[in-house]
Short mmCIF file of C-alpha atoms in Angstrom, two decimals:
data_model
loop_
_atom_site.label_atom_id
_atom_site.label_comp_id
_atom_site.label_asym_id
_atom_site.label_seq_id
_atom_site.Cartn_x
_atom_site.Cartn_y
_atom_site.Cartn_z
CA UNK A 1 0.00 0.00 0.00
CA UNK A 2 1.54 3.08 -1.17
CA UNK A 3 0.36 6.26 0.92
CA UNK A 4 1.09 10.10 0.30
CA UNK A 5 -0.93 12.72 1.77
CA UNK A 6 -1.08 16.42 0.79
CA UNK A 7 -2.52 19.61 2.71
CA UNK A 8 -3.67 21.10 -0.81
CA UNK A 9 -7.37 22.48 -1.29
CA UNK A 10 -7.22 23.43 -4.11
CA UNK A 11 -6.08 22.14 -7.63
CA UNK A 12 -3.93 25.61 -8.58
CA UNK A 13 -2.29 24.94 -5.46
CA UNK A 14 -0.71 22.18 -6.16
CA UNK A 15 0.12 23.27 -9.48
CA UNK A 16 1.77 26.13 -7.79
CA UNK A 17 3.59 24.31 -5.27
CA UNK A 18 4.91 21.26 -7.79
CA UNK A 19 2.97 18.34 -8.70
CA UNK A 20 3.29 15.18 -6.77
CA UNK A 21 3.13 11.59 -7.97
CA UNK A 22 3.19 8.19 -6.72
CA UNK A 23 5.00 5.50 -8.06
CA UNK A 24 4.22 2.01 -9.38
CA UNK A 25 2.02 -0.12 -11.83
CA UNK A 26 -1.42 -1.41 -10.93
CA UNK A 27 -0.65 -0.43 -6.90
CA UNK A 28 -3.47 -0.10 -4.63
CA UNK A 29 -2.90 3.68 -3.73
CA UNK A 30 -3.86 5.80 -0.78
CA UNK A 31 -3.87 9.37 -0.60
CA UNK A 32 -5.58 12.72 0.55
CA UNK A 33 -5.67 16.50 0.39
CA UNK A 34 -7.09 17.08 3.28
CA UNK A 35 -5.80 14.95 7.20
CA UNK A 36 -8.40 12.15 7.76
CA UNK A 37 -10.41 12.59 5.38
CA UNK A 38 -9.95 8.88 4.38
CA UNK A 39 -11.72 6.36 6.41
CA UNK A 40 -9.71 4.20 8.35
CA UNK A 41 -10.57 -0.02 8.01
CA UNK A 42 -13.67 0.35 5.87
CA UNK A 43 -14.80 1.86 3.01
CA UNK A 44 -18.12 3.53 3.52
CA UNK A 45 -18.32 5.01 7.23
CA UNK A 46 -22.28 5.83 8.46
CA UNK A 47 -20.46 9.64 8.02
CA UNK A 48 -17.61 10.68 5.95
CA UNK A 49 -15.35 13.19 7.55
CA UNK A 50 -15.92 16.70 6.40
CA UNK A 51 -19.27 15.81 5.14
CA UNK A 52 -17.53 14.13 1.73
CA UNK A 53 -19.79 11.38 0.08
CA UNK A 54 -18.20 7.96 -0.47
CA UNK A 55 -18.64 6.83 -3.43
CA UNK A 56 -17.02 3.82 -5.85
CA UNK A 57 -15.64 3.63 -9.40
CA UNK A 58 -15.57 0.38 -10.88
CA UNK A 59 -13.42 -0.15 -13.60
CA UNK A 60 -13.75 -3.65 -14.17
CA UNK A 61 -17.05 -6.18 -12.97
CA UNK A 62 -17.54 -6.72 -9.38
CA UNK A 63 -16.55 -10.71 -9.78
CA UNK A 64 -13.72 -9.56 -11.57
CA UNK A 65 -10.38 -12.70 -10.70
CA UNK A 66 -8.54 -10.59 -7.54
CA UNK A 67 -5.87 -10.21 -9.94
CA UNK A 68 -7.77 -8.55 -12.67
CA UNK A 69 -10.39 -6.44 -10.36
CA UNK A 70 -10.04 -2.43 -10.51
CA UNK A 71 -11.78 -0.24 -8.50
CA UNK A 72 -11.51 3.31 -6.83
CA UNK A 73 -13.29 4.66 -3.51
CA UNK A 74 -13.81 8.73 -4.02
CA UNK A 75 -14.19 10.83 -0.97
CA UNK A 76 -15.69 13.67 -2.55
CA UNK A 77 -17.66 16.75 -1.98
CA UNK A 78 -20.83 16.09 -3.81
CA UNK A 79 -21.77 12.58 -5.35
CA UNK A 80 -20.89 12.10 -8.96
CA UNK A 81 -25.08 11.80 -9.55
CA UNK A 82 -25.31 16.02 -8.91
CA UNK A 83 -22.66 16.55 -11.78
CA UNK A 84 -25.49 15.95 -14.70
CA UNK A 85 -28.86 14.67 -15.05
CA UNK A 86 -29.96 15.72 -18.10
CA UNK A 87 -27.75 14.62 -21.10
CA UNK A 88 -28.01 16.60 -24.56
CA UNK A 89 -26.79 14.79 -28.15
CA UNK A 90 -24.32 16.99 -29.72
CA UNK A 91 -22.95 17.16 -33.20
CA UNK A 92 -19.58 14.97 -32.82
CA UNK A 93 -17.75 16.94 -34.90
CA UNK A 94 -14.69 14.39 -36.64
CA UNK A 95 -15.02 11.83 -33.93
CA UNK A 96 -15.48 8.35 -34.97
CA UNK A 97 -16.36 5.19 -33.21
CA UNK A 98 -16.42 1.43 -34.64
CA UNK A 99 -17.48 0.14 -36.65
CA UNK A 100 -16.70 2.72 -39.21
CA UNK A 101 -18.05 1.52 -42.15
CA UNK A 102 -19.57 3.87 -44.07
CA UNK A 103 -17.77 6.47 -44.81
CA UNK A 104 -14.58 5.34 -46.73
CA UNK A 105 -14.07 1.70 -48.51
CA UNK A 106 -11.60 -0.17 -47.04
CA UNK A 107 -7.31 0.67 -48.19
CA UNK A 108 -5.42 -2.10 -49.50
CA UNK A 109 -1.63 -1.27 -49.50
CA UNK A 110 0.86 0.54 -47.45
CA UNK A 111 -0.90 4.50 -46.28
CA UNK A 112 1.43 7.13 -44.59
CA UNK A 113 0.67 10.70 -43.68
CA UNK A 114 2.97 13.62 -43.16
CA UNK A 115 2.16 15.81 -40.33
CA UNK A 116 -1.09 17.71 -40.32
CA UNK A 117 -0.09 21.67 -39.07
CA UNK A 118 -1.79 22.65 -35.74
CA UNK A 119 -4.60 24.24 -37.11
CA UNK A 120 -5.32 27.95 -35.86
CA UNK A 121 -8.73 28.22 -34.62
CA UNK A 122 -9.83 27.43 -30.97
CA UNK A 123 -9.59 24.14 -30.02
CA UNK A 124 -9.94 22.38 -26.88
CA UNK A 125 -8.53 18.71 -26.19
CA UNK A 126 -12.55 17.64 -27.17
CA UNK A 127 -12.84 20.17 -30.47
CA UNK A 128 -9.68 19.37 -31.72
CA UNK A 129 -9.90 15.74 -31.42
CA UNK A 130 -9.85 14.20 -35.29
CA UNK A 131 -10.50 10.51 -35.61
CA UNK A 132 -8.04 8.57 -38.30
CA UNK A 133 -8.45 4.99 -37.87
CA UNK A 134 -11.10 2.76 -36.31
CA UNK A 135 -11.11 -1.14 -35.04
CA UNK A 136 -13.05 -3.73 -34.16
CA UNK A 137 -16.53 -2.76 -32.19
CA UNK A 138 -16.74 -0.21 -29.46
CA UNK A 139 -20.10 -1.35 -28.23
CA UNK A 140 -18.62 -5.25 -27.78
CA UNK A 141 -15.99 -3.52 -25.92
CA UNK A 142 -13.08 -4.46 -28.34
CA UNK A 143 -10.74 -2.65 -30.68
CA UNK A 144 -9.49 1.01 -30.92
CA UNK A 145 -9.45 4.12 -32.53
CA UNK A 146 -6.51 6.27 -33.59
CA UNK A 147 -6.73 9.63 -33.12
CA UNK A 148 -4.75 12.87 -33.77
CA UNK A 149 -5.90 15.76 -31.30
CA UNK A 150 -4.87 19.69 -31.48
CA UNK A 151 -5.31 21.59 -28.89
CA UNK A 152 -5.01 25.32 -28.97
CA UNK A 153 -6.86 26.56 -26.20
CA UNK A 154 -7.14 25.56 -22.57
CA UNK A 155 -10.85 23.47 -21.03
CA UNK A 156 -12.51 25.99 -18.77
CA UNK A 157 -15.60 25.89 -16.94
CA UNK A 158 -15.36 22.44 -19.47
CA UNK A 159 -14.48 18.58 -18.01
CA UNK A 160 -14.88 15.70 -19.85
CA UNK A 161 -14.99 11.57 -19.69
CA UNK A 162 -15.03 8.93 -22.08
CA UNK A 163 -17.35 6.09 -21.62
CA UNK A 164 -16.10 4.17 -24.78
CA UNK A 165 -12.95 3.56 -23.46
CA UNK A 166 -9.63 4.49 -22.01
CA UNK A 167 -7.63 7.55 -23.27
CA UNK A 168 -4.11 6.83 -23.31
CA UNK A 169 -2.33 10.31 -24.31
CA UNK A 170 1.44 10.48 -26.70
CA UNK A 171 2.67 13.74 -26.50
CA UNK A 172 4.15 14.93 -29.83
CA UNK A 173 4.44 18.62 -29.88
CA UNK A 174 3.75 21.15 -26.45
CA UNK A 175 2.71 20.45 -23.36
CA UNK A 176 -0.66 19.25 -22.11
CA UNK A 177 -1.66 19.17 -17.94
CA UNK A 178 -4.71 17.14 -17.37
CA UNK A 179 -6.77 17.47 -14.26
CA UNK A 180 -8.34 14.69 -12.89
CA UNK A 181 -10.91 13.70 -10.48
CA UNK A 182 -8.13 11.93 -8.73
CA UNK A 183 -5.19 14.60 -8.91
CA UNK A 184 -3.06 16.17 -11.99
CA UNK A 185 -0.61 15.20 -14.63
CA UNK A 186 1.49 17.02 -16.76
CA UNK A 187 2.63 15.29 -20.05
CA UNK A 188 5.21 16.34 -22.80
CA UNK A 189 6.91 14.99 -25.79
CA UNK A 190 8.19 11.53 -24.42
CA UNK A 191 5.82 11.38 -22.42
CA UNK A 192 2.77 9.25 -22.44
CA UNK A 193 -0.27 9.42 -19.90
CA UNK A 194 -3.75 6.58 -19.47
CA UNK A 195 -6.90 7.92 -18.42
CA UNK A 196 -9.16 5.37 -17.22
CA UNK A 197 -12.57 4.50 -18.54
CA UNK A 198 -15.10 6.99 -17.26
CA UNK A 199 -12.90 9.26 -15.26
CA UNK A 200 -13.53 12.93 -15.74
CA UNK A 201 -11.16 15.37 -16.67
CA UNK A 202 -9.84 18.97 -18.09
CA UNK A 203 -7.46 19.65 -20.42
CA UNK A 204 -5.04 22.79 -20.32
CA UNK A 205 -2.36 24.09 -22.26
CA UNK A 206 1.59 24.65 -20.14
CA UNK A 207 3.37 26.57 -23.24
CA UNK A 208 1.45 26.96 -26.21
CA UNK A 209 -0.25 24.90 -29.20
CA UNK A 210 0.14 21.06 -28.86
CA UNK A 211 -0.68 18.48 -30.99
CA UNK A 212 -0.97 14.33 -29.48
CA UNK A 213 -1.35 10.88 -30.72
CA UNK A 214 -4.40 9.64 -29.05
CA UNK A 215 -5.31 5.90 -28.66
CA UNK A 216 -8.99 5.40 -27.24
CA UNK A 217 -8.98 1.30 -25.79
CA UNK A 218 -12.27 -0.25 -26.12
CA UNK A 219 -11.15 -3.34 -24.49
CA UNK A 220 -9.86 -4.36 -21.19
CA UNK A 221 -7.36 -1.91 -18.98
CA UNK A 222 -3.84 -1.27 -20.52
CA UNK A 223 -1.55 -3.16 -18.38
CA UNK A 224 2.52 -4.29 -18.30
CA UNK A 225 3.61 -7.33 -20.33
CA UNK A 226 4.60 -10.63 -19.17
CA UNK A 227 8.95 -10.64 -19.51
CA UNK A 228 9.16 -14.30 -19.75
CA UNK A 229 12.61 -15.45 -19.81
CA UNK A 230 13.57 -11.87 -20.00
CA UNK A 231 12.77 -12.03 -16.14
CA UNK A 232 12.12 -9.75 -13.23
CA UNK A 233 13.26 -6.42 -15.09
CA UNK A 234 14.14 -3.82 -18.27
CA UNK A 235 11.51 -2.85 -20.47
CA UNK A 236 8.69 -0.67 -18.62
CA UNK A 237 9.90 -1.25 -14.89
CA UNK A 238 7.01 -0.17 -12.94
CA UNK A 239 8.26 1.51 -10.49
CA UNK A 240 8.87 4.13 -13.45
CA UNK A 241 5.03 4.69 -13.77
CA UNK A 242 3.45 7.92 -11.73
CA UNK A 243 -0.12 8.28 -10.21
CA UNK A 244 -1.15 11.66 -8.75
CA UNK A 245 -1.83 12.46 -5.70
CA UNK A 246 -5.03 13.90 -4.66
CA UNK A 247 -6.12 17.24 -5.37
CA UNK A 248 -9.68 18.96 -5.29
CA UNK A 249 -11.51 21.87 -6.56
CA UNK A 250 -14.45 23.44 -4.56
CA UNK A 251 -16.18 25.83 -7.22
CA UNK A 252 -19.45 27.02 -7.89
CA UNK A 253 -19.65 28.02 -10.92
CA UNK A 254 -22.02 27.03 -13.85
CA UNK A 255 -19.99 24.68 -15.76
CA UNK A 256 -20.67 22.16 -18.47
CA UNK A 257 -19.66 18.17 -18.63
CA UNK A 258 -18.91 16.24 -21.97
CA UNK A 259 -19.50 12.47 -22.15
CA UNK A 260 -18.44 9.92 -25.12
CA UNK A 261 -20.52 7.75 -24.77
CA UNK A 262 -21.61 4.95 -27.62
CA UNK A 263 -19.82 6.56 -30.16
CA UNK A 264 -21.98 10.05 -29.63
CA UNK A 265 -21.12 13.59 -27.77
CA UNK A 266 -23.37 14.45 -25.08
CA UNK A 267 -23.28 17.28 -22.60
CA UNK A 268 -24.78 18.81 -19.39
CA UNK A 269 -24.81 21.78 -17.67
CA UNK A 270 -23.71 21.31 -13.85
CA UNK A 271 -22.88 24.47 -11.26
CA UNK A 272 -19.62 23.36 -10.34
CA UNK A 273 -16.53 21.58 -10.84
CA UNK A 274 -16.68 17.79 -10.59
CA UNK A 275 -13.48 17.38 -9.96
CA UNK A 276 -14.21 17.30 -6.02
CA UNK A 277 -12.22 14.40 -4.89
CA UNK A 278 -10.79 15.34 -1.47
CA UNK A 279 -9.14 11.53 -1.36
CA UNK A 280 -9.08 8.49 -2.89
CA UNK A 281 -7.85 4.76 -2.94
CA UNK A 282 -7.96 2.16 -4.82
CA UNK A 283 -5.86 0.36 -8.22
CA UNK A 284 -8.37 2.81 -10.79
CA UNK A 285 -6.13 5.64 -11.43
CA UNK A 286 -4.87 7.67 -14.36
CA UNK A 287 -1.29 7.96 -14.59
CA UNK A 288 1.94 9.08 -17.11
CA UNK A 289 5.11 7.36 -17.85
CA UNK A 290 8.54 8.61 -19.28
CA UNK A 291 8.75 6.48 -22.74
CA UNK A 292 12.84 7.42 -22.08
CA UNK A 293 12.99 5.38 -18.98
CA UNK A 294 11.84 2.25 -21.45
CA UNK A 295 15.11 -0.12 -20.95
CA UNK A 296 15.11 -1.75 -24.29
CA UNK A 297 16.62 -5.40 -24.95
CA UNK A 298 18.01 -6.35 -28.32
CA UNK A 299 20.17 -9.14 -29.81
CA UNK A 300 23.98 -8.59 -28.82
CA UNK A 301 25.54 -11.79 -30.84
CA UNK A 302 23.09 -11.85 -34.75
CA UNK A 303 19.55 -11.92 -35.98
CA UNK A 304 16.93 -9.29 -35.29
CA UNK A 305 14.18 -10.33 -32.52
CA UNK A 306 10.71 -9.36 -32.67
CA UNK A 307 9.56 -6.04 -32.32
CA UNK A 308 7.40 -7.35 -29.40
CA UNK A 309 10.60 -6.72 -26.88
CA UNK A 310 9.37 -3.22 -27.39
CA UNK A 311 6.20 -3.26 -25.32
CA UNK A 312 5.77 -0.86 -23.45
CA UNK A 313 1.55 -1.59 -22.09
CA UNK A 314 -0.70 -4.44 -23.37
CA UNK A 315 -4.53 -4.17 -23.55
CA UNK A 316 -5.08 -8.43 -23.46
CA UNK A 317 -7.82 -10.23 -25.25
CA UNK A 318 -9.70 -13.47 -24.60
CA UNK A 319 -6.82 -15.37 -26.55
CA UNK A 320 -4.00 -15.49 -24.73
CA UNK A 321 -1.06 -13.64 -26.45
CA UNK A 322 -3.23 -12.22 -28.61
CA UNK A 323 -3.83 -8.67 -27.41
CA UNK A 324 -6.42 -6.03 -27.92
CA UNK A 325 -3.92 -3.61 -28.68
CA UNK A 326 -0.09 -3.21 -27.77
CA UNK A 327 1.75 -0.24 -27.34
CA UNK A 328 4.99 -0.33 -28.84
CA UNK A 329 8.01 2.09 -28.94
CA UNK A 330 11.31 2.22 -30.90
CA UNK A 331 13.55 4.52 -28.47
CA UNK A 332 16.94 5.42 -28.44
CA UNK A 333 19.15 1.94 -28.60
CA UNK A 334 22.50 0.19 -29.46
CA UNK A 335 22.46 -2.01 -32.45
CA UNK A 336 25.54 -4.49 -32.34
CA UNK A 337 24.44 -7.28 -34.14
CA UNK A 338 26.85 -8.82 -36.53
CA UNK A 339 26.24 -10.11 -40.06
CA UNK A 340 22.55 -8.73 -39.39
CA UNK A 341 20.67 -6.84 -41.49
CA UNK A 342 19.60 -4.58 -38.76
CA UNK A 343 16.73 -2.24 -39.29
CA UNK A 344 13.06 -4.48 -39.03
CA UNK A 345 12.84 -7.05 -41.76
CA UNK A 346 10.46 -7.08 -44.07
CA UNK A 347 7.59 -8.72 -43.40
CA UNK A 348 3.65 -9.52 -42.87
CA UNK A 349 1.67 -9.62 -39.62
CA UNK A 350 -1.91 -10.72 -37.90
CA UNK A 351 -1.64 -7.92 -36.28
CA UNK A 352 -1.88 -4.08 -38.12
CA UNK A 353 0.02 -1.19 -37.24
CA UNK A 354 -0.55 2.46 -36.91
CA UNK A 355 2.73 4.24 -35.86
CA UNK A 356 3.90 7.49 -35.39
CA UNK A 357 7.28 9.46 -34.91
CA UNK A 358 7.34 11.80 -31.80
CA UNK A 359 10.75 13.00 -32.65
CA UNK A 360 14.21 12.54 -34.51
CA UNK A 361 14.44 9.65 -37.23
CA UNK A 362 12.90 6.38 -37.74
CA UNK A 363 15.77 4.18 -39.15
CA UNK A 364 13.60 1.82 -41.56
CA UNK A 365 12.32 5.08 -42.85
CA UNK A 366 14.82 7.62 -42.59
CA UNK A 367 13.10 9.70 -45.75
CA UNK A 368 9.16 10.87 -45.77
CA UNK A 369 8.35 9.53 -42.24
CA UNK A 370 8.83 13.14 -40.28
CA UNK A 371 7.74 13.35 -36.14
CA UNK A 372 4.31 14.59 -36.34
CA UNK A 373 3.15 12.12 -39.16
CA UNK A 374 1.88 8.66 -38.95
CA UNK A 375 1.30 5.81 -41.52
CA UNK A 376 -1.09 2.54 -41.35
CA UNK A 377 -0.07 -0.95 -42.24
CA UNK A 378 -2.81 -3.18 -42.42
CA UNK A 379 -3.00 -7.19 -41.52
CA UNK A 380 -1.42 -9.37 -43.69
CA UNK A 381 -0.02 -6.59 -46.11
CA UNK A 382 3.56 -6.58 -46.64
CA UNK A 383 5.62 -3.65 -45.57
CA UNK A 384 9.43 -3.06 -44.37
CA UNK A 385 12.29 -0.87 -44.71
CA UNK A 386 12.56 1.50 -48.19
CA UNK A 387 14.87 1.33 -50.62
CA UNK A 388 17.40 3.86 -48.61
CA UNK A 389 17.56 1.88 -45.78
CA UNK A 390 17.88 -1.75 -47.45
CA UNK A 391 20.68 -0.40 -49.41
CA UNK A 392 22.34 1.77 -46.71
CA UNK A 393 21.66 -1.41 -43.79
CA UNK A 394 22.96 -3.89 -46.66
CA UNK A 395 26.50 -2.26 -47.36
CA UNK A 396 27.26 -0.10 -44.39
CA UNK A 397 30.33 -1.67 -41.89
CA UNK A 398 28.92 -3.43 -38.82
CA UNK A 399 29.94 -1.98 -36.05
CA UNK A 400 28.15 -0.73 -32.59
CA UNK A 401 26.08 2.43 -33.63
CA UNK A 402 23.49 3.95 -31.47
CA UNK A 403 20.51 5.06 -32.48
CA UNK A 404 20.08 8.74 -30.76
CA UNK A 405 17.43 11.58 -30.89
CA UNK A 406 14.54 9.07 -31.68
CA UNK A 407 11.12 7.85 -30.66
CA UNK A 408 8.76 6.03 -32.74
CA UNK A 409 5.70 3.83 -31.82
CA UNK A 410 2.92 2.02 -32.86
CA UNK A 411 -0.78 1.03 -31.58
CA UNK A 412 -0.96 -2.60 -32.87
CA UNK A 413 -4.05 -4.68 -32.59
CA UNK A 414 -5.47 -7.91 -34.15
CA UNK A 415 -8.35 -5.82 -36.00
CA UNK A 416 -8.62 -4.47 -39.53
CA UNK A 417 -8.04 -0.70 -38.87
CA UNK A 418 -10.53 1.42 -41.20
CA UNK A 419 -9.68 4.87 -42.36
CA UNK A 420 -11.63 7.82 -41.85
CA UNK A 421 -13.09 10.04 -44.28
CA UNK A 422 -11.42 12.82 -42.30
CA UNK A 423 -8.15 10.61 -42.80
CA UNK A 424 -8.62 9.67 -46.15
CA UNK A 425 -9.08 13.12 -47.45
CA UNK A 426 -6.37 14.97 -46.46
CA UNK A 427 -3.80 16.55 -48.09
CA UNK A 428 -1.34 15.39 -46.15
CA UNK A 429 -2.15 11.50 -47.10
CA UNK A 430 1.12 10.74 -49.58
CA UNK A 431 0.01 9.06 -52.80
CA UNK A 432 3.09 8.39 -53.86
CA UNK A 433 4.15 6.44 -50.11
CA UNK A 434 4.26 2.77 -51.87
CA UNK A 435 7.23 4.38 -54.27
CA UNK A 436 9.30 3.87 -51.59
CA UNK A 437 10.04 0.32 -52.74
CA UNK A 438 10.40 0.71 -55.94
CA UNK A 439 14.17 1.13 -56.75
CA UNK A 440 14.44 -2.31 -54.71
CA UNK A 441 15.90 -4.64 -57.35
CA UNK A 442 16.13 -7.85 -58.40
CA UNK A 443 19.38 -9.43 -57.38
CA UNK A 444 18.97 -13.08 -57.72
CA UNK A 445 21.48 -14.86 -59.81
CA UNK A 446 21.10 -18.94 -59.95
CA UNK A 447 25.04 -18.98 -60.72
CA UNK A 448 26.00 -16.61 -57.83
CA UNK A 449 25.42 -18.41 -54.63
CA UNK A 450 27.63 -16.29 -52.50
CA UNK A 451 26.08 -13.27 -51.75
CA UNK A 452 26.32 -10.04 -53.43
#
């Protein structure tokens, strides 16, 4: 049980004063803003102290296996049932949910995108958000969507929750500081941060524009993945993985709440802030990791091992190692290998693959894949490194380089990814990507066995 307490009440306070975080993966947590106001050996006390409302947030079923159960108790100043009531159906703007049928037939071949500008109008983390791929179902709870989101201008007076799924946040360009019913994180570019399921937050800008990757889970909780005989550490070590502390506003002032919720956009007008939660505890938390803490494993003798050593969280499925979705991340690294061609082979998958480039270069794509942009590689079509870095890979000398300055990932899952229309009709969507290829040659000779 990891405690922290914290005399803050008030959210600016503590942003102020420094944030706080705890640290650790899938801990039960325990921590408050104000002295006592947690209940001591039970859960829901006849009277909470300070005249908070107990209340619980279930993130998974209530027969849940022990090892698998998430849930929250909320010590907060009004119950979550006084923030809303009455739910209005607003125009979604260029949010998507699955299935996503309708709107564009489905891609064959390799799709890549260069980076779409931050646009200039106003544009909160909800406005801005612009849906590019979609998988699976959202109502049956499994698949994703891909987003892109631009935000421009700070939430105020504004909170928001998604119902369809958990948010989990890649910072590309700016900074973004989310506050949460359960306390406040600040993200930027290397950074990545999960917001549960249902939670309820606000979005605000640190230094300016910013512009994130956004992967919205429909499936089970993101969580770390099995090392097998990697063992008990590298990769995403969890102590590396921060949960805020509590923090709490108490403001009345008419606001308005935002729910996704079955692939729509509802709101409702509420007359204060619901993020009221004067303590908490519980394993149902948001929290942010530092993708440059990732300690990444590779092959020190020859060959090239799967890009699944790269795993940084794992949404599972019903099949085991199968998941829902992986999050994967090529980050700074040695290469060493000898007599290897070293950059990813080429090569087909179950799975398909939207990545992205935070920053610097990504080495099977050193030309036309720029941080910002983001490409799609579908299930069982064929894709690898271009002609540049075949040839360069194939003739260079083999000795230790490290790959600096770079961060690449991908949202992989075991579903068909549709495009958008939004995604399929922008001008940033290279027609010429496949080219790439092209000035890959034949070099087979029947009379030449050594190799050329």
């Amino acid at each position: 049980m990891n405690v922290q307490t914290t005399s803050l009440s008030a959210i600016s306070q503590q942003v102020q004063n420094g944030l706080r975080y705890m640290s650790g993966f899938g801990n039960s947590f325990e921590t408050e803003s104000l002295p006592g106001a947690l209940p001591i050996g039970r859960n829901s006390p006849q009277k909470a102290a300070y005249g908070l409302y107990a209340e619980q947030l279930s993130g998974s079923p209530f027969t849940a296996p022990r090892s698998t159960n998430e849930r929250s108790w909320l010590y907060r100043i009004r119950p979550s049932v006084k923030h809303g009531g009455r739910w209005t159906l607003l125009d979604k703007g260029l949010i998507r949910t699955a299935p996503c049928r309708d709107e564009t037939k489905p891609s064959l071949g390799p799709l890549r995108w260069s980076p779409i500008p931050v646009p200039q109008e106003k544009l909160t983390f909800l406005t801005g958000l612009r849906t590019l791929t979609t998988a699976g179902d959202g109502d049956a709870q499994a698949g994703m969507a891909a987003h892109m989101v631009f935000v421009t201008a700070s939430m105020e007076r504004e909170y928001l929750f998604c119902a369809d799924g958990e948010l989990l946040v890649v910072a590309q360009e700016g900074k973004l500081r989310f506050f949460t019913e359960f306390g406040i994180i600040e993200i930027e570019p290397g950074e990545i941060c999960v917001i549960p399921r249902g939670v309820v937050f606000r979005c605000e800008l640190i230094d300016g524009p910013a512009r994130a990757y956004v992967c919205e889970n429909y499936g089970g909780g993101f969580t770390l993945p099995d090392r097998g005989p990697i063992g008990a550490n590298c990769l995403a070590n969890p102590r590396d993985f921060l949960t805020p502390v509590a923090a709490y506003e108490d403001i009345e002032e008419p606001s308005t709440l935002y729910a996704k919720w079955g692939g729509e956009i509802f709101s409702t007008p509420i007359g204060q802030s619901p993020l009221d939660v004067v303590a908490w505890h519980g394993n149902y938390a948001p929290y942010k990791y530092d993708l440059r803490h990732y300690s990444p494993v590779g092959a020190i003798s020859f060959d090239h091992p799967d890009p699944s050593i790269f795993t940084v969280l794992t949404a599972p499925s019903e099949t085991p190692g199968t998941a829902n979705i992986d999050f994967v991340i090529f980050p700074e690294r040695w290469m060493v290998a000898e007599n290897t061609f070293r950059p990813p082979w080429y090569h087909r998958n179950i799975m398909s693959e939207f990545m992205g480039l935070i920053y610097g270069v990504y080495d099977a794509k050193p030309e036309g894949f720029t941080p910002g942009g983001f490409s799609l590689h579908n299930m069982m079509l064929p894709h690898g490194p271009d002609t540049q870095a075949f040839e360069h890979a194939s003739t260079v000398e083999l000795k230790p380089v490290k790959l600096t300055g770079t961060m690449a990932f991908m949202f992989e899952t075991r579903f068909a990814q549709r495009v958008t229309g939004y995604a399929a009709g922008l001008p940033q969507l290279q027609e010429n990507y496949a080219d790439c290829w092209s000035g890959l040659k034949k070099r087979f000779d029947p009379n030449k066995p050594e190799a050329w």
